[in-house]
């Protein structure tokens, strides 16, 4: 679960980085101004649709950074695009971190979200 207060700070950092107002940011990602206001005030939590719109409109924002604060903002897209163009794409299953702290819990479902808005769901 994400920390709403920390998410709000990271969202505000994105808005400030692009010198946007809440209104112009809302317009660029395609949501109502009130949605931004409610998230920034802590009244509402961001929906998956909201997060995906931010990522789609601002490719420099990394999902893991936005949700958890880990990673970089802005991401270094130019270097990663150059590296990706030199590497032959291979489809390998994603590696999932194994947490020993939840060893008593059973995994019900794993969902992977892609930047294009699609997702895949896996059940053990």
PDB file of C-alpha atoms in Angstrom:
ATOM      1  CA  UNK A   1       0.000   0.000   0.000  1.00  0.00           C
ATOM      2  CA  UNK A   2       1.294   3.452  -0.805  1.00  0.00           C
ATOM      3  CA  UNK A   3       1.719   6.246   1.665  1.00  0.00           C
ATOM      4  CA  UNK A   4      -0.729   8.930   0.477  1.00  0.00           C
ATOM      5  CA  UNK A   5       1.188  11.786   2.090  1.00  0.00           C
ATOM      6  CA  UNK A   6       4.446  10.765   0.390  1.00  0.00           C
ATOM      7  CA  UNK A   7       2.648  10.169  -2.924  1.00  0.00           C
ATOM      8  CA  UNK A   8       1.210  13.689  -2.689  1.00  0.00           C
ATOM      9  CA  UNK A   9       4.691  15.143  -2.137  1.00  0.00           C
ATOM     10  CA  UNK A  10       6.057  13.278  -5.164  1.00  0.00           C
ATOM     11  CA  UNK A  11       3.099  14.387  -7.308  1.00  0.00           C
ATOM     12  CA  UNK A  12       3.686  17.989  -6.227  1.00  0.00           C
ATOM     13  CA  UNK A  13       7.361  17.567  -7.152  1.00  0.00           C
ATOM     14  CA  UNK A  14       6.331  16.469 -10.669  1.00  0.00           C
ATOM     15  CA  UNK A  15       3.973  19.438 -11.017  1.00  0.00           C
ATOM     16  CA  UNK A  16       6.670  21.854  -9.813  1.00  0.00           C
ATOM     17  CA  UNK A  17       9.366  20.270 -12.000  1.00  0.00           C
ATOM     18  CA  UNK A  18       7.336  21.016 -15.144  1.00  0.00           C
ATOM     19  CA  UNK A  19       6.325  24.479 -13.885  1.00  0.00           C
ATOM     20  CA  UNK A  20       2.674  23.493 -14.099  1.00  0.00           C
ATOM     21  CA  UNK A  21      -0.264  24.739 -12.117  1.00  0.00           C
ATOM     22  CA  UNK A  22      -2.706  22.178 -10.786  1.00  0.00           C
ATOM     23  CA  UNK A  23      -5.126  23.242 -13.532  1.00  0.00           C
ATOM     24  CA  UNK A  24      -2.632  22.931 -16.390  1.00  0.00           C
ATOM     25  CA  UNK A  25      -1.381  19.610 -15.013  1.00  0.00           C
ATOM     26  CA  UNK A  26      -4.943  18.286 -14.827  1.00  0.00           C
ATOM     27  CA  UNK A  27      -5.583  19.399 -18.407  1.00  0.00           C
ATOM     28  CA  UNK A  28      -2.405  17.720 -19.709  1.00  0.00           C
ATOM     29  CA  UNK A  29      -3.157  14.370 -18.096  1.00  0.00           C
ATOM     30  CA  UNK A  30      -6.857  14.556 -18.931  1.00  0.00           C
ATOM     31  CA  UNK A  31      -8.529  14.731 -15.521  1.00  0.00           C
ATOM     32  CA  UNK A  32     -10.688  17.305 -13.807  1.00  0.00           C
ATOM     33  CA  UNK A  33      -8.999  20.025 -11.788  1.00  0.00           C
ATOM     34  CA  UNK A  34     -10.866  18.868  -8.696  1.00  0.00           C
ATOM     35  CA  UNK A  35      -9.216  15.433  -8.967  1.00  0.00           C
ATOM     36  CA  UNK A  36      -5.785  17.028  -8.588  1.00  0.00           C
ATOM     37  CA  UNK A  37      -6.994  19.261  -5.775  1.00  0.00           C
ATOM     38  CA  UNK A  38      -8.517  16.347  -3.855  1.00  0.00           C
ATOM     39  CA  UNK A  39      -5.388  14.204  -4.213  1.00  0.00           C
ATOM     40  CA  UNK A  40      -3.049  17.041  -3.212  1.00  0.00           C
ATOM     41  CA  UNK A  41      -5.207  17.880  -0.182  1.00  0.00           C
ATOM     42  CA  UNK A  42      -5.288  14.244   0.915  1.00  0.00           C
ATOM     43  CA  UNK A  43      -9.059  13.961   0.548  1.00  0.00           C
ATOM     44  CA  UNK A  44      -8.822  11.263  -2.144  1.00  0.00           C
ATOM     45  CA  UNK A  45      -6.270   8.619  -2.968  1.00  0.00           C
ATOM     46  CA  UNK A  46      -5.048   8.347  -6.578  1.00  0.00           C
ATOM     47  CA  UNK A  47      -6.709   5.743  -8.756  1.00  0.00           C
ATOM     48  CA  UNK A  48      -4.792   3.415 -11.052  1.00  0.00           C
ATOM     49  CA  UNK A  49      -6.253   5.320 -14.008  1.00  0.00           C
ATOM     50  CA  UNK A  50      -4.902   8.590 -12.577  1.00  0.00           C
ATOM     51  CA  UNK A  51      -1.409   7.136 -12.084  1.00  0.00           C
ATOM     52  CA  UNK A  52      -1.380   5.691 -15.609  1.00  0.00           C
ATOM     53  CA  UNK A  53      -2.394   9.067 -17.078  1.00  0.00           C
ATOM     54  CA  UNK A  54       0.502  10.759 -15.250  1.00  0.00           C
ATOM     55  CA  UNK A  55       2.967   8.138 -16.537  1.00  0.00           C
ATOM     56  CA  UNK A  56       1.616   8.376 -20.083  1.00  0.00           C
ATOM     57  CA  UNK A  57       1.733  12.181 -20.181  1.00  0.00           C
ATOM     58  CA  UNK A  58       5.104  12.504 -18.434  1.00  0.00           C
ATOM     59  CA  UNK A  59       7.413   9.648 -19.523  1.00  0.00           C
ATOM     60  CA  UNK A  60      10.226  10.956 -17.303  1.00  0.00           C
ATOM     61  CA  UNK A  61       8.182   9.890 -14.266  1.00  0.00           C
ATOM     62  CA  UNK A  62       8.954   6.333 -13.202  1.00  0.00           C
ATOM     63  CA  UNK A  63       6.115   4.260 -11.768  1.00  0.00           C
ATOM     64  CA  UNK A  64       8.170   2.842  -8.912  1.00  0.00           C
ATOM     65  CA  UNK A  65       9.402   6.297  -7.923  1.00  0.00           C
ATOM     66  CA  UNK A  66       5.919   7.801  -8.044  1.00  0.00           C
ATOM     67  CA  UNK A  67       4.371   5.008  -6.001  1.00  0.00           C
ATOM     68  CA  UNK A  68       7.186   4.176  -3.552  1.00  0.00           C
ATOM     69  CA  UNK A  69       9.749   6.974  -3.749  1.00  0.00           C
ATOM     70  CA  UNK A  70      12.458   4.588  -4.891  1.00  0.00           C
ATOM     71  CA  UNK A  71      14.227   5.216  -8.159  1.00  0.00           C
ATOM     72  CA  UNK A  72      14.948   8.456  -9.961  1.00  0.00           C
ATOM     73  CA  UNK A  73      13.007  11.480 -11.041  1.00  0.00           C
ATOM     74  CA  UNK A  74      13.326  12.587 -13.713  1.00  0.00           C
ATOM     75  CA  UNK A  75      14.409   9.310 -15.214  1.00  0.00           C
ATOM     76  CA  UNK A  76      17.247   9.371 -17.713  1.00  0.00           C
ATOM     77  CA  UNK A  77      15.227   8.460 -20.820  1.00  0.00           C
ATOM     78  CA  UNK A  78      17.856   9.396 -23.386  1.00  0.00           C
ATOM     79  CA  UNK A  79      20.441   6.983 -22.001  1.00  0.00           C
ATOM     80  CA  UNK A  80      17.937   4.190 -21.497  1.00  0.00           C
ATOM     81  CA  UNK A  81      16.556   4.637 -25.040  1.00  0.00           C
ATOM     82  CA  UNK A  82      20.065   4.479 -26.489  1.00  0.00           C
ATOM     83  CA  UNK A  83      20.860   1.378 -24.467  1.00  0.00           C
ATOM     84  CA  UNK A  84      17.582  -0.273 -25.449  1.00  0.00           C
ATOM     85  CA  UNK A  85      18.195   0.378 -29.148  1.00  0.00           C
ATOM     86  CA  UNK A  86      21.541  -1.425 -28.924  1.00  0.00           C
ATOM     87  CA  UNK A  87      20.144  -4.458 -27.125  1.00  0.00           C
ATOM     88  CA  UNK A  88      18.145  -7.140 -28.880  1.00  0.00           C
ATOM     89  CA  UNK A  89      14.826  -7.409 -27.148  1.00  0.00           C
ATOM     90  CA  UNK A  90      14.187 -10.734 -25.466  1.00  0.00           C
ATOM     91  CA  UNK A  91      11.016 -11.665 -23.688  1.00  0.00           C
ATOM     92  CA  UNK A  92      11.965 -12.935 -20.262  1.00  0.00           C
ATOM     93  CA  UNK A  93       9.559 -13.263 -17.397  1.00  0.00           C
ATOM     94  CA  UNK A  94       9.893 -10.492 -14.845  1.00  0.00           C
ATOM     95  CA  UNK A  95      11.916 -11.274 -11.762  1.00  0.00           C
ATOM     96  CA  UNK A  96       9.913 -10.759  -8.607  1.00  0.00           C
ATOM     97  CA  UNK A  97      11.541  -9.930  -5.293  1.00  0.00           C
ATOM     98  CA  UNK A  98      11.146 -12.603  -2.674  1.00  0.00           C
ATOM     99  CA  UNK A  99      10.357 -11.333   0.773  1.00  0.00           C
ATOM    100  CA  UNK A 100      11.025 -13.678   3.661  1.00  0.00           C
ATOM    101  CA  UNK A 101       9.041 -11.457   6.028  1.00  0.00           C
ATOM    102  CA  UNK A 102       5.781 -12.643   4.430  1.00  0.00           C
ATOM    103  CA  UNK A 103       6.723 -16.310   4.266  1.00  0.00           C
ATOM    104  CA  UNK A 104       3.500 -17.264   6.107  1.00  0.00           C
ATOM    105  CA  UNK A 105       1.316 -15.535   3.503  1.00  0.00           C
ATOM    106  CA  UNK A 106       0.093 -17.169   0.326  1.00  0.00           C
ATOM    107  CA  UNK A 107       0.161 -15.226  -2.933  1.00  0.00           C
ATOM    108  CA  UNK A 108      -3.275 -14.923  -4.426  1.00  0.00           C
ATOM    109  CA  UNK A 109      -2.477 -13.007  -7.621  1.00  0.00           C
ATOM    110  CA  UNK A 110       0.352 -11.031  -9.235  1.00  0.00           C
ATOM    111  CA  UNK A 111      -0.526  -8.148 -11.558  1.00  0.00           C
ATOM    112  CA  UNK A 112       2.071  -6.460 -13.794  1.00  0.00           C
ATOM    113  CA  UNK A 113       1.212  -3.038 -15.210  1.00  0.00           C
ATOM    114  CA  UNK A 114       2.871  -1.841 -18.410  1.00  0.00           C
ATOM    115  CA  UNK A 115       3.488   1.767 -19.421  1.00  0.00           C
ATOM    116  CA  UNK A 116       1.071   1.467 -22.352  1.00  0.00           C
ATOM    117  CA  UNK A 117      -1.786   0.939 -19.891  1.00  0.00           C
ATOM    118  CA  UNK A 118      -2.073  -2.817 -20.362  1.00  0.00           C
ATOM    119  CA  UNK A 119      -1.545  -5.382 -17.662  1.00  0.00           C
ATOM    120  CA  UNK A 120      -1.118  -9.123 -17.130  1.00  0.00           C
ATOM    121  CA  UNK A 121      -2.449 -11.083 -14.216  1.00  0.00           C
ATOM    122  CA  UNK A 122      -0.838 -14.273 -12.925  1.00  0.00           C
ATOM    123  CA  UNK A 123      -2.259 -16.743 -10.422  1.00  0.00           C
ATOM    124  CA  UNK A 124      -0.067 -19.423  -8.834  1.00  0.00           C
TER     125      UNK A 124
END
